[in-house]
XYZ file of C-alpha atoms in Angstrom:
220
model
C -24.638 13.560 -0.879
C -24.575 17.162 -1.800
C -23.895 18.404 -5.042
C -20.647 20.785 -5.296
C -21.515 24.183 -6.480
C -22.238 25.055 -10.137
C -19.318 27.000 -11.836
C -20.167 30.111 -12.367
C -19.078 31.624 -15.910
C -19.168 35.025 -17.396
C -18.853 35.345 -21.296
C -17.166 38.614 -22.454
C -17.902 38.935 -26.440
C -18.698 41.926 -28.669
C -20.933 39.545 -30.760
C -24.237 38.721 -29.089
C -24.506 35.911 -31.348
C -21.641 34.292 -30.159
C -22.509 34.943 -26.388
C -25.741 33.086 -27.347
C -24.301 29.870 -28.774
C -21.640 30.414 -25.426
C -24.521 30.299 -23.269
C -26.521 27.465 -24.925
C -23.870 25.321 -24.525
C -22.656 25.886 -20.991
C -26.373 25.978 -19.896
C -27.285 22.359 -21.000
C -24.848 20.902 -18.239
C -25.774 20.895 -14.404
C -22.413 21.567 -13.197
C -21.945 25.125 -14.702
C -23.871 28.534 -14.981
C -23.936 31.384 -16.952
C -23.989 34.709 -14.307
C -23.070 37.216 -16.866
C -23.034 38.639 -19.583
C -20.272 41.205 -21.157
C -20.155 42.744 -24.929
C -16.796 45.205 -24.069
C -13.664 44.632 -21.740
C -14.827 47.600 -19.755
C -18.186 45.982 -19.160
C -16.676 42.577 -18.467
C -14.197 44.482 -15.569
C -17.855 45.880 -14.028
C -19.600 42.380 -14.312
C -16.552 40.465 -12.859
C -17.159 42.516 -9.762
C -20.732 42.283 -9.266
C -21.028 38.741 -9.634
C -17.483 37.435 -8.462
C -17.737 34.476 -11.437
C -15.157 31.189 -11.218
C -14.298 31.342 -15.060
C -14.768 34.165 -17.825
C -14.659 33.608 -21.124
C -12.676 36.855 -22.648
C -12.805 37.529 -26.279
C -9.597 39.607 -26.943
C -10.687 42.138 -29.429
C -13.587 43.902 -28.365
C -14.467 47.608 -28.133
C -13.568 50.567 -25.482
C -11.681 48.190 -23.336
C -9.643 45.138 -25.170
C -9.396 41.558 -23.359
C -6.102 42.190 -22.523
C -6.669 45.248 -20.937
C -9.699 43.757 -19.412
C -7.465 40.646 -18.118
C -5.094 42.934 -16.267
C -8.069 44.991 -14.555
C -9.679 42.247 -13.406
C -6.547 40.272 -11.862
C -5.417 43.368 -10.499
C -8.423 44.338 -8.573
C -10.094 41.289 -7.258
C -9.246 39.899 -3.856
C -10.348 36.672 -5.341
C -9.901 36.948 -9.038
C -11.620 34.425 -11.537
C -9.939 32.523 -13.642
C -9.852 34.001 -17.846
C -9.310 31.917 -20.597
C -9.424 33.853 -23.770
C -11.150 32.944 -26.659
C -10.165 33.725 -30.041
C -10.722 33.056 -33.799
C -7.224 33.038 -34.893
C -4.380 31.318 -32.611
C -1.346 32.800 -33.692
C -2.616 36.013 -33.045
C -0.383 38.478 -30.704
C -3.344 39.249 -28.701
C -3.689 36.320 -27.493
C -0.471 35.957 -25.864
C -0.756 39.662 -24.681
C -3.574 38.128 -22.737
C -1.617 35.115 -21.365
C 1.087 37.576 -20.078
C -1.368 39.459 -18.471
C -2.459 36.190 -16.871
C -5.226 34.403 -18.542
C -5.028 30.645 -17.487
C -4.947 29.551 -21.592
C -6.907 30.183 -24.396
C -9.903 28.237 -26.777
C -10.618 29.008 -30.430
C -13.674 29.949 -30.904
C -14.638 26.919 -33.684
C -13.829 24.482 -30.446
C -16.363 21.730 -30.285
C -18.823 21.989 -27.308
C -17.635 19.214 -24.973
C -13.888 20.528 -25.073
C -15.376 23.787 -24.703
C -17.457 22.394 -21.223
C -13.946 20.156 -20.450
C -11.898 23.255 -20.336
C -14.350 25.566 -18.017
C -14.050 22.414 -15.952
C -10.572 22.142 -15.894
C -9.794 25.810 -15.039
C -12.130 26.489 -12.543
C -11.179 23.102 -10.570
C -7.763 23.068 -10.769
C -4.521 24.964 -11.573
C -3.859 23.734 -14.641
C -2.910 26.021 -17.782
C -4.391 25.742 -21.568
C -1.403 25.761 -23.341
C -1.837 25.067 -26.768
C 1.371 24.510 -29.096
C 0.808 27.538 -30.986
C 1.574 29.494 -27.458
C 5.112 28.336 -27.638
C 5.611 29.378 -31.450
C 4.778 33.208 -30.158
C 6.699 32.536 -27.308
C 9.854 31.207 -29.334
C 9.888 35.060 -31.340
C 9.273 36.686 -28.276
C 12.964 34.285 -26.907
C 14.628 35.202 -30.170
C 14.751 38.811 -29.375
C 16.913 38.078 -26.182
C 20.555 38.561 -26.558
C 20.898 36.262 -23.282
C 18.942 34.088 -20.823
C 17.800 36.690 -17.807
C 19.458 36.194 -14.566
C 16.607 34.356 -12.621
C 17.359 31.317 -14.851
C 20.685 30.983 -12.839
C 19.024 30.969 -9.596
C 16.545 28.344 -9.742
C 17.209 25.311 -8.175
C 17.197 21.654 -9.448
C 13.713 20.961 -7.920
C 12.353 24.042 -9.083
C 13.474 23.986 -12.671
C 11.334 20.254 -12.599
C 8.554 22.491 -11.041
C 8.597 24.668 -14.026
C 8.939 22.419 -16.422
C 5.934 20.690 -15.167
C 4.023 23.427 -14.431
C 4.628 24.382 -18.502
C 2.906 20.900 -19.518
C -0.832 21.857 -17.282
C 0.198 19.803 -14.605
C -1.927 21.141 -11.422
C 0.596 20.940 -8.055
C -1.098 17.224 -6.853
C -0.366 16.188 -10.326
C 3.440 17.661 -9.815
C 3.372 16.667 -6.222
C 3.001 12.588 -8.032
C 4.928 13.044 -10.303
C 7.901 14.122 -8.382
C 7.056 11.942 -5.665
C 6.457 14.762 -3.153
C 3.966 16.215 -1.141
C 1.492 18.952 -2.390
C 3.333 21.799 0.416
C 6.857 20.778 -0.767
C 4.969 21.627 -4.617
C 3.357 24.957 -3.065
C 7.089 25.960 -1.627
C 8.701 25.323 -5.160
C 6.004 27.524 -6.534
C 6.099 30.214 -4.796
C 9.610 30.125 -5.302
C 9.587 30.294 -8.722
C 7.012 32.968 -8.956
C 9.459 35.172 -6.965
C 13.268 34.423 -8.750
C 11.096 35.068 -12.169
C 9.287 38.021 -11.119
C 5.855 36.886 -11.750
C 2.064 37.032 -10.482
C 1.217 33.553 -11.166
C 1.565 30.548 -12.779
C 0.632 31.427 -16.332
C 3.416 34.342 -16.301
C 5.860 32.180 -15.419
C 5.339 29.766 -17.652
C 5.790 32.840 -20.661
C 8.401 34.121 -18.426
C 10.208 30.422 -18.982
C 9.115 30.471 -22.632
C 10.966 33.468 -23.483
C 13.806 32.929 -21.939
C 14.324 29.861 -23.809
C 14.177 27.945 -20.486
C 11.782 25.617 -22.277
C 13.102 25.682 -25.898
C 16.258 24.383 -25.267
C 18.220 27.357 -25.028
């Protein structure tokens, strides 16, 4: 039988000692390679495009060009764009969701042990599922409390794809949904897309924050 493809990972970090410890880790498994390396956003934009990478790991703050900035360039410009999960020392930091707006798939701290570390590259780059921590929905709870009023594509989802959402808010990738709703995967697809056009959004990590904020998912 042949053997899939490695993933193919770029690490973005200002600090070459954490790129190195990045690296070591992701190196020792047979299922994933390093490509590239990146120590700005600007840098990780230009690497992103030579080597067309499954995941990069983005730190957030980094010189010239932030993570954030670096997340939107990237998305924005690549037929085919990789999938970003930021990593970060702090989780309640504001960058951080700036990043998952901008459409990172999730986000790691950077003290994360090294099999959740290889479990999450994994999990990205296979599937559409989102790293969602809890700490995402505190920011996105402020971010819900500034709205005087639900926005109007709330109103105009349907029954099926408010279930969508909601699952699509817990990581669930669209077979997962597609079980879970007893459905196929195409009716999933269809409720997708839907949802990314009544809320506006790129993708599936926007409209999950979309959701978020609008209190869609808090209850409101």
């Amino acid at each position: 039988m042949t053997r899939p493809a490695p993933i193919r990972v770029v690490l973005a970090d200002d600090e070459r000692m954490v790129r190195t410890a990045l690296r070591a880790i992701l190196s020792a498994e047979p299922d994933l390679e390093v490509v590239g390396e990146a120590a700005t956003g600007a840098e990780a934009v230009s690497v992103v495009r030579e080597v067309r990478p499954d995941v990069v790991l983005m730190d957030v703050r980094m010189p010239e060009t932030d993570g954030i900035r670096a997340t939107e360039q990237i998305l924005a410009t690549s037929a085919e764009p990789p999938r970003i999960v930021v990593v970060t020392t702090f989780e309640n930091d504001s960058y951080v969701y700036d990043a998952l707006r901008a459409g990172a798939a999730g986000f790691l701290l950077k003290r994360v042990d090294a099999d959740a570390l290889v479990q999450a590259v994994r999990l990205v780059a296979r599937s559409d599922s989102l790293l969602f921590p809890a700490a995402v929905r505190t920011l996105a709870a402020e971010h819900a409390r500034a709205r005087p009023a639900p926005p109007a594509w709330v109103a105009k989802l349907t029954g099926r794809e408010r279930e969508v959402l909601r699952h699509m808010a817990q990581g669930l990738t669209n077979a997962e949904i597609a079980r879970r709703m007893e459905v196929g995967a195409a009716t999933v697809k269809s409720h997708v897309a839907a949802v990314l056009a009544k809320t506006g959004t790129r993708d599936r990590t926007q409209a999950v924050i979309a959701a978020y904020e609008a209190g869609f998912l808090n209850g409101r």
